[in-house]
GROMACS .gro file of C-alpha atoms in nm:
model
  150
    1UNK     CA    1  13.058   9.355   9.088
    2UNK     CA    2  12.793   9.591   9.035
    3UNK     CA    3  12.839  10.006   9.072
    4UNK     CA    4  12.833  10.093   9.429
    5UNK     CA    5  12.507  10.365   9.493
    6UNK     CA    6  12.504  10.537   9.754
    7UNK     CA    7  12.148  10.612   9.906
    8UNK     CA    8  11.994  10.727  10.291
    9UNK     CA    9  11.943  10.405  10.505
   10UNK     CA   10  11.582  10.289  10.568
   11UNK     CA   11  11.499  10.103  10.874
   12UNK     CA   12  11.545   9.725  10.725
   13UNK     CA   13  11.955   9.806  10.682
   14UNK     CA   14  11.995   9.860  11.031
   15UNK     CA   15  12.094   9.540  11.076
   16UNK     CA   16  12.312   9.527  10.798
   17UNK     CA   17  12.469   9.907  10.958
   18UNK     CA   18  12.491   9.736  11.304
   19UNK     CA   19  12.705   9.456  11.190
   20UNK     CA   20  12.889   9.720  10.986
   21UNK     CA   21  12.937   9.893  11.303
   22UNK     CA   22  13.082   9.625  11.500
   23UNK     CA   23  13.313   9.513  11.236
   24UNK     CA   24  13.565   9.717  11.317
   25UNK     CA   25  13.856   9.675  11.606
   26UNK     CA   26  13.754   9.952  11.781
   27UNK     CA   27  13.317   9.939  11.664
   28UNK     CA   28  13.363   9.536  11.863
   29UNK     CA   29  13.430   9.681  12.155
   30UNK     CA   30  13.134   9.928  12.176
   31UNK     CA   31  12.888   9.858  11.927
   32UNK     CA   32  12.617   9.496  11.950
   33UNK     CA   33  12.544   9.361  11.591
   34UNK     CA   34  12.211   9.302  11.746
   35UNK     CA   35  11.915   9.545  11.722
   36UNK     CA   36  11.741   9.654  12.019
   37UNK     CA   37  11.557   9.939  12.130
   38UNK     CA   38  11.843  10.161  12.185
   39UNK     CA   39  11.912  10.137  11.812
   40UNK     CA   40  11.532  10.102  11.747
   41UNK     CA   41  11.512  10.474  11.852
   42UNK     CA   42  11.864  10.650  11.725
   43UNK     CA   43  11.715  10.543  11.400
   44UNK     CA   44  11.389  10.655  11.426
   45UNK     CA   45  11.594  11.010  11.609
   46UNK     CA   46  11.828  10.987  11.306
   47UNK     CA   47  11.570  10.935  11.029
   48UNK     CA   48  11.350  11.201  11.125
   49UNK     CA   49  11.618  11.526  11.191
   50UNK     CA   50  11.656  11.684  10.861
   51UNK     CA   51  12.033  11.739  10.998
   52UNK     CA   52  12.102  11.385  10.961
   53UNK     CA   53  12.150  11.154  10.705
   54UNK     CA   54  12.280  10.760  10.795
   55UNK     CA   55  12.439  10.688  10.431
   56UNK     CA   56  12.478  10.330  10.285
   57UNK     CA   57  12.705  10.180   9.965
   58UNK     CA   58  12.495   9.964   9.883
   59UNK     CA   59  12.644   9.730   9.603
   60UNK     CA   60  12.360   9.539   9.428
   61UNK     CA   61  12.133   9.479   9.758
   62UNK     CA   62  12.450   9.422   9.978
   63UNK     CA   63  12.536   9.669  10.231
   64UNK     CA   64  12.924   9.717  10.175
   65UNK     CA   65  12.983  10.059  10.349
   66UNK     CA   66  12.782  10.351  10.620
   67UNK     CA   67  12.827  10.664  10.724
   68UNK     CA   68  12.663  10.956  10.905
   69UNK     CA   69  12.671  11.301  10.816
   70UNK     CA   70  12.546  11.580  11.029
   71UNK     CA   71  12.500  11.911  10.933
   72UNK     CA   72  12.602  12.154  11.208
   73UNK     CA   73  12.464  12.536  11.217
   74UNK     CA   74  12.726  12.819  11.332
   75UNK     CA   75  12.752  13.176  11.396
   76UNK     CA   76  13.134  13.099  11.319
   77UNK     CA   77  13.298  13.128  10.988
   78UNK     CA   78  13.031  13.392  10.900
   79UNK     CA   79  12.724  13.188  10.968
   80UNK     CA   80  12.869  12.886  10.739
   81UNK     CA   81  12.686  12.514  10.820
   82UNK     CA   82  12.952  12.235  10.863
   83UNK     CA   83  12.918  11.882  10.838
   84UNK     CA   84  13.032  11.619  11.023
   85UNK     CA   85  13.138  11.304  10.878
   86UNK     CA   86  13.098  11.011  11.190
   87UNK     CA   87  13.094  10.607  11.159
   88UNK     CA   88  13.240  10.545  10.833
   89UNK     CA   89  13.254  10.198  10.743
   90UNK     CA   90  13.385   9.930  10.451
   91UNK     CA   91  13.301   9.552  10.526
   92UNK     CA   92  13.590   9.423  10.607
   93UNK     CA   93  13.628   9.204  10.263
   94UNK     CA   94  13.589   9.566  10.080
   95UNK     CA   95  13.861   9.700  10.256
   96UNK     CA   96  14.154   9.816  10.099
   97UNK     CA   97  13.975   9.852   9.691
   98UNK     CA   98  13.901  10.249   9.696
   99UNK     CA   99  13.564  10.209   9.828
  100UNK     CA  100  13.609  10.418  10.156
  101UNK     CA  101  13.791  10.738   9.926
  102UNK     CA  102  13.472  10.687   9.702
  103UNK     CA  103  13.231  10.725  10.006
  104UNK     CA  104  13.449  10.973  10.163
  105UNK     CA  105  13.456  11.179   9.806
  106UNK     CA  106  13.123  11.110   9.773
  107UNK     CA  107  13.036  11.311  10.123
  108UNK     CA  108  13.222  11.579  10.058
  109UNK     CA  109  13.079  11.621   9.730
  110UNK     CA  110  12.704  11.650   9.939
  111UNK     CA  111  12.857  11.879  10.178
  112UNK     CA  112  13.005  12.117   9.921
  113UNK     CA  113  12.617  12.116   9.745
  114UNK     CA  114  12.455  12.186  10.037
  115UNK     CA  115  12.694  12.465  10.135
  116UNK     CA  116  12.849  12.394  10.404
  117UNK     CA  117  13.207  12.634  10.444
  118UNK     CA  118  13.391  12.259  10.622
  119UNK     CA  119  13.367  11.928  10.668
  120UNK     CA  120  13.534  11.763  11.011
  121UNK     CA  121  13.594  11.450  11.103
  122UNK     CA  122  13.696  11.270  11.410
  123UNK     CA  123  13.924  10.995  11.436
  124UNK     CA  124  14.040  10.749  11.728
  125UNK     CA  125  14.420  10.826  11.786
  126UNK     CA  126  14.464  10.445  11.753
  127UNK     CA  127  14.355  10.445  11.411
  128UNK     CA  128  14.760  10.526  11.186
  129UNK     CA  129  14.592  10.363  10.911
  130UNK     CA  130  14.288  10.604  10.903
  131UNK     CA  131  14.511  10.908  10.958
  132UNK     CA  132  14.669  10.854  10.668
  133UNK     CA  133  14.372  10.765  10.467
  134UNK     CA  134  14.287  11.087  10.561
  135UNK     CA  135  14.583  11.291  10.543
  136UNK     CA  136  14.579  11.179  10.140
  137UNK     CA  137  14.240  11.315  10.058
  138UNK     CA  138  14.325  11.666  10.219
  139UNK     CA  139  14.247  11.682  10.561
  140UNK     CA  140  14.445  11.854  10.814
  141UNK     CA  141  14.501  11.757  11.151
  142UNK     CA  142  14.433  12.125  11.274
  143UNK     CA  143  14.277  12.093  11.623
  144UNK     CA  144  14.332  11.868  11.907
  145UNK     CA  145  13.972  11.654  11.979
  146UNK     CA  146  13.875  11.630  12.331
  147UNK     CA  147  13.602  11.342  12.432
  148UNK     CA  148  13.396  11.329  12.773
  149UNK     CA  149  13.233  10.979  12.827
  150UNK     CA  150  12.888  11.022  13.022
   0.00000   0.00000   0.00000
């Protein structure tokens, strides 16, 4: 096994991302491994806001691992940017090695030298396993999340 990098995505891993995506119990039910337009543009949307960054482990060519941070501006917490950590993702034969507390390090290591004051996270209350995962590398489950499908 080669070291795991960790790099933006360009637009040929977003099929690699997409299947990433719907790997995933939850990701199956809402997420197409296919590209289409939809995805055509959120990439183009994501690639091109300077708040954004779609994040790959990429482990000698092979997509193991995403995730999306977004930087969020504030007038709370004295003005302090936050990030947002969304879609994290290991392949499902990478699961269970370290890799996701290396990505998850990894992003709060980029968040810390950017400046941002927090990072958040949300995560399905279904998910015990991912609470915990969590819970170890020192987030607190300090506010209740509230979701309105449109």
């Amino acid at each position: 096994m080669t070291e795991v990098i960790f790099r933006e995505a360009v637009r040929a891993d977003l099929p690699a991302v997409l299947a990433l995506l719907a790997d995933d119990v939850l990701g199956r039910t809402r997420d197409l491994p296919e590209v289409d337009a939809a995805y055509e543009r959120a990439f183009a949307d994501l690639d091109a806001d300077p708040r954004n960054e779609l994040i790959v482990a990429d482990d000698g060519g092979e997509l193991v691992g995403c995730f999306q941070l977004t930087y969020i501006p504030g007038l709370g917490r004295h003005g302090a940017e936050r990030c947002l950590i969304e879609s994290v993702r290991v392949r499902s034969d990478r699961r269970g090695r370290g890799l996701g507390g290396t990505m998850m390090r990894w992003a709060i290591d980029r968040a810390r030298e950017r400046g941002c004051a927090l990072v958040q996270l949300t995560t399905d209350k279904q998910r015990a396993d991912a609470h915990r995962f969590y819970r170890d590398l020192g987030f607190v489950a300090s506010h209740e999340g509230m979701k309105l499908a449109l």
